[in-house]
Short mmCIF file of C-alpha atoms in Angstrom, two decimals:
data_model
loop_
_atom_site.label_atom_id
_atom_site.label_comp_id
_atom_site.label_asym_id
_atom_site.label_seq_id
_atom_site.Cartn_x
_atom_site.Cartn_y
_atom_site.Cartn_z
CA VAL A 1 106.44 111.22 126.38
CA LEU A 2 108.45 109.37 129.02
CA ASP A 3 109.29 112.42 131.12
CA GLY A 4 108.73 111.54 134.76
CA VAL A 5 108.40 107.80 134.11
CA TYR A 6 110.53 105.51 136.30
CA LEU A 7 112.17 103.48 133.55
CA ASP A 8 113.41 100.84 135.98
CA LEU A 9 109.85 100.19 137.21
CA ALA A 10 107.58 100.64 134.19
CA GLY A 11 107.97 98.32 131.22
CA VAL A 12 107.99 100.25 127.93
CA VAL A 13 106.92 98.69 124.63
CA LEU A 14 107.89 100.51 121.45
CA GLU A 15 105.75 100.33 118.32
CA ALA A 16 107.59 102.29 115.66
CA GLY A 17 106.95 100.19 112.56
CA ASP A 18 109.56 100.86 109.91
CA GLY A 19 111.33 103.32 112.22
CA ALA A 20 112.04 100.65 114.83
CA VAL A 21 115.85 100.86 114.59
CA GLU A 22 115.85 104.62 115.18
CA ALA A 23 113.33 104.26 117.99
CA ALA A 24 115.47 101.58 119.64
CA ALA A 25 118.54 103.82 119.42
CA ALA A 26 116.62 106.68 121.04
CA TRP A 27 115.40 104.32 123.76
CA PHE A 28 118.92 103.12 124.59
CA ASP A 29 120.13 106.74 124.67
CA LEU A 30 117.35 107.62 127.08
CA LEU A 31 118.21 104.68 129.33
CA ALA A 32 121.83 105.81 129.40
CA ALA A 33 120.85 109.40 130.18
CA HIS A 34 118.64 108.26 133.07
CA ARG A 35 121.25 105.74 134.24
CA ALA A 36 118.52 103.13 134.53
CA PRO A 37 119.90 99.84 135.92
CA ALA A 38 120.09 97.45 132.96
CA ALA A 39 118.88 94.52 135.05
CA ASP A 40 115.63 96.34 135.86
CA VAL A 41 114.74 97.61 132.38
CA SER A 42 111.81 95.68 130.88
CA GLY A 43 109.49 95.81 127.89
CA SER A 44 110.10 95.33 124.18
CA LEU A 45 111.69 97.15 121.27
CA GLY A 46 108.77 95.97 119.14
CA LEU A 47 110.69 94.92 116.02
CA ASP A 48 108.53 92.87 113.65
CA PRO A 49 109.74 93.04 110.03
CA LEU A 50 107.63 90.02 109.02
CA GLY A 51 104.49 91.56 110.50
CA TRP A 52 105.27 94.90 108.85
CA ARG A 53 105.50 93.22 105.46
CA ALA A 54 102.22 91.38 106.08
CA ARG A 55 100.44 94.54 107.20
CA THR A 56 101.68 96.94 104.53
CA GLY A 57 102.72 94.74 101.59
CA ALA A 58 105.96 96.73 101.45
CA GLU A 59 109.52 95.51 101.85
CA PRO A 60 110.50 96.50 105.41
CA ARG A 61 113.36 98.92 105.90
CA VAL A 62 114.10 97.07 109.15
CA GLY A 63 115.21 93.57 108.20
CA LEU A 64 115.84 90.33 110.02
CA ALA A 65 119.52 91.23 110.39
CA ASP A 66 118.59 94.45 112.20
CA ALA A 67 116.23 92.56 114.48
CA ALA A 68 118.87 89.94 115.23
CA SER A 69 121.49 92.58 116.01
CA LEU A 70 119.24 94.39 118.49
CA ALA A 71 118.15 91.08 120.01
CA GLY A 72 121.80 90.29 120.66
CA ARG A 73 122.25 93.65 122.37
CA CYS A 74 119.23 93.04 124.57
CA ALA A 75 120.29 89.50 125.47
CA ALA A 76 123.79 90.65 126.37
CA GLY A 77 122.96 93.76 128.39
CA TYR A 78 119.26 93.89 129.29
CA PRO A 79 118.02 90.50 130.57
CA ARG A 80 114.37 91.61 130.91
CA LEU A 81 114.14 93.52 127.62
CA ARG A 82 112.90 91.77 124.48
CA ALA A 83 113.65 92.90 120.94
CA ILE A 84 110.99 91.24 118.80
CA THR A 85 107.19 91.30 118.86
CA VAL A 86 105.42 88.61 116.84
CA ASP A 87 102.27 90.59 116.04
CA ALA A 88 99.54 88.17 115.00
CA THR A 89 96.80 90.81 115.08
CA VAL A 90 97.58 91.63 111.45
CA TYR A 91 96.22 88.23 110.40
CA HIS A 92 93.16 88.61 112.62
CA ASP A 93 92.50 92.09 111.22
CA ALA A 94 92.72 90.69 107.68
CA GLY A 95 89.94 88.20 108.43
CA GLY A 96 91.88 85.19 109.66
CA GLY A 97 90.30 82.82 112.14
CA ASP A 98 91.80 81.84 115.49
CA ALA A 99 93.64 78.82 114.09
CA GLN A 100 95.09 80.89 111.26
CA GLU A 101 96.23 83.56 113.73
CA LEU A 102 97.99 80.94 115.84
CA GLY A 103 99.52 79.23 112.83
CA CYS A 104 100.92 82.48 111.41
CA ALA A 105 102.27 83.47 114.83
CA ALA A 106 104.04 80.14 115.26
CA ALA A 107 105.49 80.30 111.74
CA ALA A 108 106.75 83.85 112.25
CA GLY A 109 108.15 82.94 115.64
CA VAL A 110 110.12 80.03 114.20
CA ALA A 111 111.43 82.26 111.38
CA TYR A 112 112.69 84.74 113.98
CA LEU A 113 114.30 81.92 115.98
CA ARG A 114 116.21 80.87 112.87
CA ALA A 115 117.38 84.43 112.21
CA LEU A 116 118.50 84.94 115.81
CA THR A 117 120.38 81.65 116.09
CA ASP A 118 122.00 82.25 112.68
CA ALA A 119 123.23 85.57 114.13
CA GLY A 120 124.91 83.80 117.04
CA LEU A 121 122.37 83.65 119.86
CA ASP A 122 121.90 80.32 121.54
CA VAL A 123 118.46 78.76 121.24
CA ALA A 124 117.28 79.56 124.77
CA ALA A 125 118.37 83.20 124.44
CA ALA A 126 116.55 83.44 121.10
CA PHE A 127 113.32 82.24 122.72
CA GLY A 128 113.77 84.87 125.41
CA GLN A 129 113.83 87.67 122.83
CA LEU A 130 110.29 87.07 121.52
CA GLU A 131 106.92 88.23 122.75
CA PHE A 132 103.61 87.53 121.03
CA ARG A 133 100.65 89.82 120.39
CA TYR A 134 97.17 88.40 119.83
CA ALA A 135 93.71 89.83 119.25
CA ALA A 136 91.14 89.45 122.03
CA THR A 137 87.52 89.48 120.92
CA ALA A 138 84.08 89.61 122.52
CA ASP A 139 83.88 85.84 122.02
CA GLN A 140 84.99 85.24 125.57
CA PHE A 141 85.57 81.50 125.58
CA ALA A 142 87.23 81.44 122.16
CA THR A 143 89.70 84.12 123.28
CA ILE A 144 90.53 82.23 126.48
CA ALA A 145 91.05 79.03 124.48
CA LYS A 146 93.18 80.80 121.85
CA LEU A 147 95.64 82.23 124.36
CA ARG A 148 95.96 78.90 126.15
CA ALA A 149 96.41 77.04 122.87
CA ALA A 150 99.08 79.53 121.78
CA ARG A 151 101.11 78.72 124.88
CA ARG A 152 100.76 75.00 124.25
CA VAL A 153 101.90 75.38 120.64
CA TRP A 154 104.93 77.46 121.58
CA SER A 155 105.84 75.09 124.40
CA ARG A 156 105.86 72.27 121.84
CA VAL A 157 108.14 74.32 119.56
CA ALA A 158 110.56 74.80 122.44
CA GLN A 159 110.45 71.10 123.23
CA LEU A 160 111.29 70.20 119.64
CA CYS A 161 114.14 72.75 119.69
CA GLY A 162 115.65 71.01 122.70
CA VAL A 163 114.96 73.81 125.22
CA PRO A 164 111.67 72.88 126.91
CA ASP A 165 112.36 75.21 129.85
CA ALA A 166 112.48 78.21 127.46
CA GLY A 167 109.00 77.66 126.04
CA ALA A 168 107.02 80.03 128.26
CA GLN A 169 105.34 82.47 125.87
CA ARG A 170 104.97 86.11 126.86
CA GLN A 171 101.62 87.30 125.54
CA HIS A 172 100.25 90.78 124.91
CA ALA A 173 96.54 90.78 124.11
CA VAL A 174 95.00 93.71 122.23
CA THR A 175 91.25 94.08 121.89
CA SER A 176 90.23 93.37 118.32
CA ALA A 177 90.08 96.25 115.85
CA ALA A 178 87.89 94.15 113.54
CA MET A 179 85.06 93.88 116.07
CA MET A 180 84.72 97.64 116.60
CA THR A 181 81.80 99.49 115.03
CA VAL A 182 81.30 103.07 113.85
CA ARG A 183 77.54 103.06 114.41
CA ASP A 184 76.48 103.22 118.06
CA PRO A 185 80.13 103.20 119.26
CA TRP A 186 79.09 103.05 122.93
CA VAL A 187 78.42 99.35 122.48
CA ASN A 188 82.13 98.95 121.79
CA MET A 189 82.65 99.38 125.54
CA LEU A 190 80.76 96.13 126.09
CA ARG A 191 82.85 94.39 123.44
CA THR A 192 86.15 95.59 124.84
CA THR A 193 85.08 94.75 128.41
CA LEU A 194 84.40 91.15 127.39
CA ALA A 195 87.63 90.98 125.42
CA CYS A 196 89.70 92.40 128.27
CA PHE A 197 88.18 89.98 130.77
CA ALA A 198 88.80 87.05 128.43
CA ALA A 199 92.42 88.10 127.89
CA GLY A 200 93.03 88.24 131.63
CA ILE A 201 91.38 84.89 132.31
CA GLY A 202 93.25 83.44 129.33
CA GLY A 203 96.55 84.36 130.97
CA ALA A 204 97.81 87.32 128.93
CA ASP A 205 100.79 89.07 130.53
CA ALA A 206 99.65 92.47 129.24
CA VAL A 207 96.36 93.76 127.86
CA THR A 208 95.65 96.83 125.72
CA VAL A 209 92.03 97.97 125.45
CA ARG A 210 91.22 100.11 122.42
CA PRO A 211 89.18 103.29 123.05
CA PHE A 212 85.54 102.70 122.22
CA ASP A 213 85.34 105.55 119.68
CA GLU A 214 88.57 104.97 117.75
CA ARG A 215 86.61 104.18 114.59
CA LEU A 216 85.43 107.79 114.56
CA GLY A 217 88.94 109.25 114.59
CA LEU A 218 91.30 110.34 117.33
CA PRO A 219 89.77 109.25 120.67
CA ASP A 220 89.03 111.97 123.19
CA GLY A 221 90.21 112.05 126.80
CA PHE A 222 87.12 110.26 128.12
CA ALA A 223 87.49 107.43 125.64
CA ARG A 224 91.19 107.00 126.36
CA ARG A 225 90.55 106.91 130.10
#
């Protein structure tokens, strides 16, 4: 999949679910094989055992100890690579409102901070190992407000932890799966356009737009483009 990709230029975000440890090992092996400069490697390993449990109801095979161990490796050797993704879209997809999505994200984030500092990372380094994923919807102004509020909440958490300079929240916005429709799927392009615009105006660092026909099955080349 990554053949021909300049790994020191393009940030790579893994999303391997319960296979996150194996995926991370394969990623580090690939970096070594390509001799990618560690200081230039960016992206995320995508570990989220709390989100996996919330999404599936199953006990995750990848635990907090695994996440903390890989976060330590990233902090020590790859300054621009993050280990943990706090995926709040699971709560949105389950029917949660914006405030519930933010509250669950903050709670999960604090739980990860505790696990990382218990494993030996200092507080500022622990903050640097987290990125947050939120749902962007066709409600343009609510999405903008949600992303801005999320940064304010996380900044306050950092302030209370004694590291106010570490409170900048890296955000990845994903267009909402819950707003997509099977009937007349072309209209989904309007929804995702609004959501993408709102995510950008709201300050997201990265945006993923879902293909308009994903509710019908595997999207075709036109939809993916």
